[in-house]
mmCIF file of C-alpha atoms in Angstrom:
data_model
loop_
_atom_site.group_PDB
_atom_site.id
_atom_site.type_symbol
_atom_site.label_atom_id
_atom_site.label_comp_id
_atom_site.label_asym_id
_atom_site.label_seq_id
_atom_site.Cartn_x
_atom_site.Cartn_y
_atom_site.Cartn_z
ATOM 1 C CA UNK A 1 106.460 34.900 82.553
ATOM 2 C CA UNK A 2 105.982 31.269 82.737
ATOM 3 C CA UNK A 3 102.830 31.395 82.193
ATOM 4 C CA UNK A 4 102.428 33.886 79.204
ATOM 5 C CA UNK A 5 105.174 31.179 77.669
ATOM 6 C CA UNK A 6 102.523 28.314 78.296
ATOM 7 C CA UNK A 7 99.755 30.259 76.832
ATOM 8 C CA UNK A 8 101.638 30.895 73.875
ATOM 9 C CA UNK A 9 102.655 27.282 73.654
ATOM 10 C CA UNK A 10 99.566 26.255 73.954
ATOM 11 C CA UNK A 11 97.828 28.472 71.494
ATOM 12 C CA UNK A 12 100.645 27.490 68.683
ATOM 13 C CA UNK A 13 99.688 23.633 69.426
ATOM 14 C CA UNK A 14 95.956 24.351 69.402
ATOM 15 C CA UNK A 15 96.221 25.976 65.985
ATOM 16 C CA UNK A 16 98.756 22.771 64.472
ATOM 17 C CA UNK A 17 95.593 21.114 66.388
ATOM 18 C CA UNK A 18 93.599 22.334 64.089
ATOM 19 C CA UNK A 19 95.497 21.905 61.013
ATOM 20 C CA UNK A 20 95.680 18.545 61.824
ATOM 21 C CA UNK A 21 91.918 17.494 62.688
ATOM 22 C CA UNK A 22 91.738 19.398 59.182
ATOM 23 C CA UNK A 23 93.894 17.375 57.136
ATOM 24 C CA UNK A 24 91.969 14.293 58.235
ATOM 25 C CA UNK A 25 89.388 15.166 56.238
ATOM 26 C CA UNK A 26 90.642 16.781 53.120
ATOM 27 C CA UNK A 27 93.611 13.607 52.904
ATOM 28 C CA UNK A 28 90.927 10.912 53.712
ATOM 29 C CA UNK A 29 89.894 8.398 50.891
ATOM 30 C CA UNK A 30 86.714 8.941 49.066
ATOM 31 C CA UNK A 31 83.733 12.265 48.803
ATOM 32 C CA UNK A 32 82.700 13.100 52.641
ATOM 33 C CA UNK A 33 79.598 13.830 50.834
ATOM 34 C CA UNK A 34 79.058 11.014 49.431
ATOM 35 C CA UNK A 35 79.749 9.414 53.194
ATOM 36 C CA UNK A 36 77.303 11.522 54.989
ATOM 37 C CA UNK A 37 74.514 10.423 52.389
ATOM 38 C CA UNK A 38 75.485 6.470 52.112
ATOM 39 C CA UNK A 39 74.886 6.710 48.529
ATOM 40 C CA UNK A 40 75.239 2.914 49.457
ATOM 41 C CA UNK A 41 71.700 1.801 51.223
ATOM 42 C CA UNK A 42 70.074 4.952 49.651
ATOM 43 C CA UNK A 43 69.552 6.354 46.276
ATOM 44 C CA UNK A 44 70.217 10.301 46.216
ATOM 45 C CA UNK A 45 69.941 12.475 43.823
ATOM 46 C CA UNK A 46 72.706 14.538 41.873
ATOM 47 C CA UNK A 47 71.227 18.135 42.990
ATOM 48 C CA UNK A 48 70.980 16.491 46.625
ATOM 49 C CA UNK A 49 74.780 15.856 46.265
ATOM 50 C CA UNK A 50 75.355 19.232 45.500
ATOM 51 C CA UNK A 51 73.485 20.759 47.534
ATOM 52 C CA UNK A 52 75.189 19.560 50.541
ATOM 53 C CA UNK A 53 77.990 19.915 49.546
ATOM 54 C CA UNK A 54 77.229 23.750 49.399
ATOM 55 C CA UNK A 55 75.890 23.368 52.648
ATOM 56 C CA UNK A 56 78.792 22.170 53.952
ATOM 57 C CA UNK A 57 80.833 24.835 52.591
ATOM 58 C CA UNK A 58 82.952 22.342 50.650
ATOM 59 C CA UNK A 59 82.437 24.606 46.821
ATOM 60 C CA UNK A 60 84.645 27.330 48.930
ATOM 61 C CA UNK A 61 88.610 27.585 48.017
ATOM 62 C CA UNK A 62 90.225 24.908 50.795
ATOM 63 C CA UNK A 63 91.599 28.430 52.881
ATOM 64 C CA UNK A 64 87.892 29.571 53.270
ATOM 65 C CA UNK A 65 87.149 26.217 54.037
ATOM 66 C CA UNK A 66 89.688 26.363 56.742
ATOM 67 C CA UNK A 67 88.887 29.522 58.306
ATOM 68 C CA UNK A 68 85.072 28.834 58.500
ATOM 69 C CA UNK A 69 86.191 25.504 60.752
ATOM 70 C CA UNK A 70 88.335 27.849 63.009
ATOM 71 C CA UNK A 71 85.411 30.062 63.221
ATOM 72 C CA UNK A 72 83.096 27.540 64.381
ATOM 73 C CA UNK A 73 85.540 26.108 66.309
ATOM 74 C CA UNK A 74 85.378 29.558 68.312
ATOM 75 C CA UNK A 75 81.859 29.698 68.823
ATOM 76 C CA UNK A 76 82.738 25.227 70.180
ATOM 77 C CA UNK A 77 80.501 24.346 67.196
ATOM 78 C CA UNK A 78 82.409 20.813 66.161
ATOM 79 C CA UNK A 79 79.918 20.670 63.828
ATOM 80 C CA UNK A 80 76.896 17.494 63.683
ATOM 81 C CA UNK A 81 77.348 13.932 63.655
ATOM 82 C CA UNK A 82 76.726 12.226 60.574
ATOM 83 C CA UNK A 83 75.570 8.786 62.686
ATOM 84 C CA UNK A 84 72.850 10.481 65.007
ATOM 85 C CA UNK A 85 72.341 13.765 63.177
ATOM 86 C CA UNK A 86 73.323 15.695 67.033
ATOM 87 C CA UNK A 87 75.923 18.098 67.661
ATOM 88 C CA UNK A 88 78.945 16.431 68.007
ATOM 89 C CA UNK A 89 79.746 17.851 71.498
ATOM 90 C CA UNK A 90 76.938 16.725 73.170
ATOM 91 C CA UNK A 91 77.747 13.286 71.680
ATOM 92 C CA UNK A 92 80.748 13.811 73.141
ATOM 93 C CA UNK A 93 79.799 15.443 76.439
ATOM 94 C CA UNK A 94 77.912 12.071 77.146
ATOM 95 C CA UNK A 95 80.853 9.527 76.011
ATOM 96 C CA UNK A 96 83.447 11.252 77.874
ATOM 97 C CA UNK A 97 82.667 10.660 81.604
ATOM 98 C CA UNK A 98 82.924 7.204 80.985
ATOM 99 C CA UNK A 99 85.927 7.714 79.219
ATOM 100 C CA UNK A 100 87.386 9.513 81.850
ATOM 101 C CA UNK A 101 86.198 7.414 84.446
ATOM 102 C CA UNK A 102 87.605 4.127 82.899
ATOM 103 C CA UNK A 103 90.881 6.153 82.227
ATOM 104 C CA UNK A 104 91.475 7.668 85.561
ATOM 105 C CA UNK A 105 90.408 4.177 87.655
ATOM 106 C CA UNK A 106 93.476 2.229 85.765
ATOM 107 C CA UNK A 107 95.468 4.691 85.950
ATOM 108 C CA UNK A 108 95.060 5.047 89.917
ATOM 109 C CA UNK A 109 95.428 0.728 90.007
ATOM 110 C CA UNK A 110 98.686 1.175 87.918
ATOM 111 C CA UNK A 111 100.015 3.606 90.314
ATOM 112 C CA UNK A 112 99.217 1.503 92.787
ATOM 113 C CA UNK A 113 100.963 -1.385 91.510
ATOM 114 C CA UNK A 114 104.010 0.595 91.059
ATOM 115 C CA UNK A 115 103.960 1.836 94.287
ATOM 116 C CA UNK A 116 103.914 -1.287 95.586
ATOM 117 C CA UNK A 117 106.070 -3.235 93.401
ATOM 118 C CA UNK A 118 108.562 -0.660 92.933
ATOM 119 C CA UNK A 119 109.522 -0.390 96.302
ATOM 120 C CA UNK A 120 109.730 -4.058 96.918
ATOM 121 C CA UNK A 121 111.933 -4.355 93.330
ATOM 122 C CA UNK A 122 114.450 -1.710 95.028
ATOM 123 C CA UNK A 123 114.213 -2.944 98.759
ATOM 124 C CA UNK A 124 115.458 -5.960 97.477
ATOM 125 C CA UNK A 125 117.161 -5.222 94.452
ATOM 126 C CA UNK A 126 118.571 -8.570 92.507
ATOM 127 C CA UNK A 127 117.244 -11.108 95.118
ATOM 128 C CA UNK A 128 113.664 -13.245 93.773
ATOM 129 C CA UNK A 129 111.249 -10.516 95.085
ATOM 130 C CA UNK A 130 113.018 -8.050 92.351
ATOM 131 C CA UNK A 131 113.035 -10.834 89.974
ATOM 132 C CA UNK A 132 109.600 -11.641 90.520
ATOM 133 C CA UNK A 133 108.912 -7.929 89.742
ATOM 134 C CA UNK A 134 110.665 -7.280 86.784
ATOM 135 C CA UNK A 135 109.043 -11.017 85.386
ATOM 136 C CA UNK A 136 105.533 -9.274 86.043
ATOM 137 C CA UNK A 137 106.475 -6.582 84.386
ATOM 138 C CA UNK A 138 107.753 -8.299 81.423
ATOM 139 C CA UNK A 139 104.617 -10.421 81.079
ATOM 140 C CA UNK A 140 102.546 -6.905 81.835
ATOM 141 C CA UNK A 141 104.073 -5.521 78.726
ATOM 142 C CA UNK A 142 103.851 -8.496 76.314
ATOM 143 C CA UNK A 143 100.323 -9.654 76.661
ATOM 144 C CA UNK A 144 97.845 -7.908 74.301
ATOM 145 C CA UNK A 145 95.347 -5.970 76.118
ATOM 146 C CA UNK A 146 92.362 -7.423 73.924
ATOM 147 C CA UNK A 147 93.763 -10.666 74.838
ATOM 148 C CA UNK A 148 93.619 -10.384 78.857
ATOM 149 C CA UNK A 149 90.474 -8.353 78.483
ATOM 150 C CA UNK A 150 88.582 -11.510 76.777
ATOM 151 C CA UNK A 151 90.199 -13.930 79.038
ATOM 152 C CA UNK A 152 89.166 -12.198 82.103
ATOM 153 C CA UNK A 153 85.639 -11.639 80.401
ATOM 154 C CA UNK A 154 85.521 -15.341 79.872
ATOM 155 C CA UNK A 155 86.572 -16.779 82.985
ATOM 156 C CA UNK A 156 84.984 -13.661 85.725
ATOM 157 C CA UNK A 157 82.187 -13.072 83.848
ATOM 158 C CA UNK A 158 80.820 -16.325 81.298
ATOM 159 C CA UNK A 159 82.372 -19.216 83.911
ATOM 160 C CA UNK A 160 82.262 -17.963 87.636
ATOM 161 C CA UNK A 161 79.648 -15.150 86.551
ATOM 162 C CA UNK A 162 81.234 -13.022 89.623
ATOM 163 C CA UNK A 163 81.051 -9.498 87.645
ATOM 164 C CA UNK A 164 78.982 -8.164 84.515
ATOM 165 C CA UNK A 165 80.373 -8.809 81.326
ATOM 166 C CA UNK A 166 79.348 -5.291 80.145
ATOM 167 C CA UNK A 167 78.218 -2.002 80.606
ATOM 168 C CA UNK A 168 79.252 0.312 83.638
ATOM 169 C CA UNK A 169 76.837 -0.894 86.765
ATOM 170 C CA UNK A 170 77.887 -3.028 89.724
ATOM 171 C CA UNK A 171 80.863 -3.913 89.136
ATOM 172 C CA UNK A 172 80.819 -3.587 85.778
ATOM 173 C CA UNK A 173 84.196 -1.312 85.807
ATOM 174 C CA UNK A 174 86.164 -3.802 87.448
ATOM 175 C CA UNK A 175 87.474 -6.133 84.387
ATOM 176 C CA UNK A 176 88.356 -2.833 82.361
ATOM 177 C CA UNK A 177 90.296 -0.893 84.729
ATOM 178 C CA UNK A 178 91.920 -4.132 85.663
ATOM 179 C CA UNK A 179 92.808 -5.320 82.169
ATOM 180 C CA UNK A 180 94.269 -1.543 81.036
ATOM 181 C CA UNK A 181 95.913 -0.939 84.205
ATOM 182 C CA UNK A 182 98.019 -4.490 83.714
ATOM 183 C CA UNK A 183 98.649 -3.045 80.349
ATOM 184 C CA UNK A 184 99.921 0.244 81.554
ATOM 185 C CA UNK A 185 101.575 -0.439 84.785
ATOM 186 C CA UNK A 186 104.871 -2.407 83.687
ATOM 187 C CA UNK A 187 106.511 1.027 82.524
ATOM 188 C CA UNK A 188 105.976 2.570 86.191
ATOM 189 C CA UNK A 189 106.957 -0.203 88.132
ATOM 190 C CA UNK A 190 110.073 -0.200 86.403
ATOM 191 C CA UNK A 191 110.919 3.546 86.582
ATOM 192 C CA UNK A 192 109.911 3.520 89.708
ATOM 193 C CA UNK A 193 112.446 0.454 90.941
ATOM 194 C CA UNK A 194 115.035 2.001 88.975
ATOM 195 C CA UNK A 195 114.998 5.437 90.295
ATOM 196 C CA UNK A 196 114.274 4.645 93.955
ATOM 197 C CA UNK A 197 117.779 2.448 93.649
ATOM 198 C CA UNK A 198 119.484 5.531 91.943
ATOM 199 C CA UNK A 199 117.989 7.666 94.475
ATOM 200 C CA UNK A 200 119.602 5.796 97.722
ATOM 201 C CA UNK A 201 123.354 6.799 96.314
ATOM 202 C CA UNK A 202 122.869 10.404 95.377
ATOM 203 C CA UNK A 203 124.952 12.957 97.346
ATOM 204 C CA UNK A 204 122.217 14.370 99.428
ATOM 205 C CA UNK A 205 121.147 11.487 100.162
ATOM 206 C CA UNK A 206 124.084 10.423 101.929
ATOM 207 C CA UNK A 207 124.251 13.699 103.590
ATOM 208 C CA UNK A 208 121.198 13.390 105.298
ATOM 209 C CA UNK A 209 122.435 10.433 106.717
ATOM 210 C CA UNK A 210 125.538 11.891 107.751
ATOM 211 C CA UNK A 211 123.621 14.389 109.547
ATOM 212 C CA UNK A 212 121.724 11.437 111.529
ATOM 213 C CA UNK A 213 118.461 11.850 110.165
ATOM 214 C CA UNK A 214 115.915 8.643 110.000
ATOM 215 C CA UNK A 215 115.465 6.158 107.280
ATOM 216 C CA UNK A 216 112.096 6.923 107.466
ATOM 217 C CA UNK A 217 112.483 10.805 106.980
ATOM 218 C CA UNK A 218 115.438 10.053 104.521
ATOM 219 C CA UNK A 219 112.914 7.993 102.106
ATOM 220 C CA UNK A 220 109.892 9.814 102.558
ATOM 221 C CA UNK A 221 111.379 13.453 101.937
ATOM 222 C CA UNK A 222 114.324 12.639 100.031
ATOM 223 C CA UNK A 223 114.155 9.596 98.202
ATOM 224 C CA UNK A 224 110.527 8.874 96.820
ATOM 225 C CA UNK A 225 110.498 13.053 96.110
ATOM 226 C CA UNK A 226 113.191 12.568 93.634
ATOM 227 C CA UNK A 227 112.203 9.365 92.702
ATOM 228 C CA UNK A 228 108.797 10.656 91.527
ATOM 229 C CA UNK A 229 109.819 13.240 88.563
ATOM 230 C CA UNK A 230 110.448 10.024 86.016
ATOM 231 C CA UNK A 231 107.458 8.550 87.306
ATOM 232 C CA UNK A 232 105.181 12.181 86.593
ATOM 233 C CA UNK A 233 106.848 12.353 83.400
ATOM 234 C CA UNK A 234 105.636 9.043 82.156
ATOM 235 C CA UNK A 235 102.387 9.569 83.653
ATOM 236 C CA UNK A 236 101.850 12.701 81.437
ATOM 237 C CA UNK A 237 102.332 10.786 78.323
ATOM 238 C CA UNK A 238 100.561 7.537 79.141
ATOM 239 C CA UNK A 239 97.150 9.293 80.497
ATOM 240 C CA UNK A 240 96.473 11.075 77.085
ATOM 241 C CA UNK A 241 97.377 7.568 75.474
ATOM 242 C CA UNK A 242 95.405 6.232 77.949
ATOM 243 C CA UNK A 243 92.012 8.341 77.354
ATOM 244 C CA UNK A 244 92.797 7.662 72.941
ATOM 245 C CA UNK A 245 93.700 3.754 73.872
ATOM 246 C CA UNK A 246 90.233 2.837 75.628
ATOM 247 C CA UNK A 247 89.014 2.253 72.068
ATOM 248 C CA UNK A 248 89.093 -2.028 72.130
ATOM 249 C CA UNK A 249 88.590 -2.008 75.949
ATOM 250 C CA UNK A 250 85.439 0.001 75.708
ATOM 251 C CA UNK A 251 84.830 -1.891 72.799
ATOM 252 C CA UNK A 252 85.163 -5.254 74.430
ATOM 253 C CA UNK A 253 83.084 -4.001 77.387
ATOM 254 C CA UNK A 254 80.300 -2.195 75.735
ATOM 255 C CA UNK A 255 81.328 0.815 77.781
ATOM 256 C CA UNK A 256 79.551 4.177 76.203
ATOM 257 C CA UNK A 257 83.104 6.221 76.600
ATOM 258 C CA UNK A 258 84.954 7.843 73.716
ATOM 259 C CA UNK A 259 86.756 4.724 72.079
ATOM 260 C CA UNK A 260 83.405 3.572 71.672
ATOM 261 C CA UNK A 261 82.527 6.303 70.129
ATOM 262 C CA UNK A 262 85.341 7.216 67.819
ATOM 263 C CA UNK A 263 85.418 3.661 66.757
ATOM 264 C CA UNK A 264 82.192 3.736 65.298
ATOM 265 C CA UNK A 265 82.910 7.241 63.667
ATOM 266 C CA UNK A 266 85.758 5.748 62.350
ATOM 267 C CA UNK A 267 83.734 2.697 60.727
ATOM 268 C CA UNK A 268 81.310 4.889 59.762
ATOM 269 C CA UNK A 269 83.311 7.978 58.164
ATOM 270 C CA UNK A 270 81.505 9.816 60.800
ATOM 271 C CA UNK A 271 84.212 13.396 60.126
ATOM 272 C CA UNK A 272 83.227 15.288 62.617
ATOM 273 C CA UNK A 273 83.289 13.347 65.580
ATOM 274 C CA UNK A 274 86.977 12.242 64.308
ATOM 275 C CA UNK A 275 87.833 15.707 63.958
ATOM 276 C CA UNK A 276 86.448 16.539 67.917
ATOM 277 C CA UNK A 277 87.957 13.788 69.384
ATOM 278 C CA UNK A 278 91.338 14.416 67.698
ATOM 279 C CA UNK A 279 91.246 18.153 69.455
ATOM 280 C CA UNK A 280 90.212 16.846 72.560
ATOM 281 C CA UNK A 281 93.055 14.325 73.111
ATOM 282 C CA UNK A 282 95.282 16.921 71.670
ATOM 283 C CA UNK A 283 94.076 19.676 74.337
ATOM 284 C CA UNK A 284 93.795 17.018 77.438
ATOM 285 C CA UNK A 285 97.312 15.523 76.554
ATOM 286 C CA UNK A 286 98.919 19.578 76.250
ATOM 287 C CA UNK A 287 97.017 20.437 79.829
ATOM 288 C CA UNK A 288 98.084 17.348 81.271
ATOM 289 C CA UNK A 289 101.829 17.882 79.873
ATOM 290 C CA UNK A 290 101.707 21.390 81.367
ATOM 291 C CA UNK A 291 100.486 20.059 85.094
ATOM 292 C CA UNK A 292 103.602 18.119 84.628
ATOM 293 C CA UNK A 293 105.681 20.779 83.774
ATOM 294 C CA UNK A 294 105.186 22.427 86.871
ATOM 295 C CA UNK A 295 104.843 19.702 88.913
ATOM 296 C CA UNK A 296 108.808 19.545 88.411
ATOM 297 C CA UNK A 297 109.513 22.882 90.382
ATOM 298 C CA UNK A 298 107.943 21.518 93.427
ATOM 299 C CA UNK A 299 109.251 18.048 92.903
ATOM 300 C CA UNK A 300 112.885 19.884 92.239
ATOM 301 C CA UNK A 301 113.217 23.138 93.399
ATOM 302 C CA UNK A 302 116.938 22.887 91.514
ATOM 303 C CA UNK A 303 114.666 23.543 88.439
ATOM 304 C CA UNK A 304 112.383 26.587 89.660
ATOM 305 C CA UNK A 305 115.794 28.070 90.297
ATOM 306 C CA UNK A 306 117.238 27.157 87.264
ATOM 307 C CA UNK A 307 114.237 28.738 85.349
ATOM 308 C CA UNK A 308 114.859 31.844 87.551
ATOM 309 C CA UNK A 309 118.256 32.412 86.928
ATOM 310 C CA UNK A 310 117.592 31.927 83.089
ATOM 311 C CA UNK A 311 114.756 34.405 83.329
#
């Protein structure tokens, strides 16, 4: 039952999906046409104009237009990039490991750092290790991440010349992950404090100490588990943010990822690859959502059972 629901979910958001990656076209400024053939370096003809425009299927009534994208969209055609002249999923295909790569190495530092600084914040909740916390947090969350990113590059990589100041080889990941996981971490930390302190008064919590059992044990199985469905929640949101918000990092870097990518689709009017890489976020960010959605029953087995008594 739960998951016909999902599927249905998801199929409802993959079609708005579509609408969407859609719209971006049809509502964006100027011909697409008239893009794709940068009537500005080179001098095109009238019939040329028109005839890709038939090609391109744009003469059709805007409904046929739509349903020819969903039907290439069904056989994964996302259509060819205007920059390179390839199809725009194998463009794609070769951004996105290092997209995910980047993505999934801050995200693993940030958890890190909340980990660590979470449970130091709530150990010693409103002495100078907590405040010393929630001040890195607060400077976490106001510095621009362009701004760390070329300080670090300037002092690690210009000055001491300790790491490479682009590209993805040894050691070249280092600055990047470190500069978005800064970025991304302060929210964490924070949930994470603030939960693990709300956890330590909750009923069953005292009961288990009633009954004798060990700090230890009481933490471990009691505490952190309920501490950690705030903390999945916000990890849900932030890693599909995360994978669209590598854009000036990847930028900075001259990491081949996705950001990369999309911003020089985006400078370019490159459709297509806009188009792709708004579906991909959109599925990634629904899948992850849905991990986190049942993630909750085994974090919280009060909600499995609540789902089963509503079923």
């Amino acid at each position: 039952m739960v998951a016909l629901k999902k599927l249905g979910e998801g199929l409802v958001f993959l079609w708005l999906l579509t609408l969407v990656a859609f719209a971006v076209v049809k509502l964006a400024p100027g011909d697409v046409v008239l893009s794709m053939l940068r009537i500005d370096t080179v001098a095109v003809t009238n019939e040329q104009i028109e005839a890709l425009r038939e090609e391109l299927g744009l003469n059709m009534p805007i409904w046929q237009q739509y349903l020819a994208y969903l039907g290439s969209l069904a056989h994964l055609d996302f259509g060819t990039s205007a920059m390179t002249g390839q199809p725009v999923i194998a463009e794609i295909g070769k951004a996105f490991p290092a997209t995910l790569m980047l993505a999934g190495y801050a995200l693993a530092l940030a958890l890190i750092l909340a980990a660590i600084l979470g449970a130091v914040g709530a150990r010693f909740a409103g002495r100078w290790p907590d405040r010393g916390v929630l001040a890195f947090c607060m400077l976490g969350a106001s510095i621009p991440t362009f701004w760390l990113a070329l300080v670090m590059l300037n002092v690690f990589s210009v000055r001491l010349g300790v790491v490479p100041s682009m590209g993805m080889g040894d050691g070249g990941m280092i600055l990047p992950t470190v500069a978005l996981a800064f970025a991304v971490a302060p929210p964490y930390i924070k949930i994470l404090r603030n939960s693990l302190i709300e956890s330590q008064d909750l009923d069953f919590v005292r009961a288990s100490r009633s009954r004798g059992l060990g700090e230890q044990v009481i933490f471990f199985r009691h505490i952190l588990r309920a501490s950690l469905i705030p903390v999945v929640t916000i990890a849900g949101v932030s890693l599909g943010s995360l994978l669209g918000g590598t854009v000036v990092v990847e930028k900075i870097f001259g990491i081949p990822g996705v950001g990369k990518l999309m911003l020089e689709a985006l400078t370019r009017r490159d459709y297509a690859v806009i188009q792709a890489f708004i579906i991909l976020i959109g599925v990634i960010v629904f899948l992850i959502n849905t991990l986190v959605d049942l993630s909750y029953r085994w974090l919280d087995p009060a909600i499995s059972l609540k789902g089963k008594a509503r079923a």
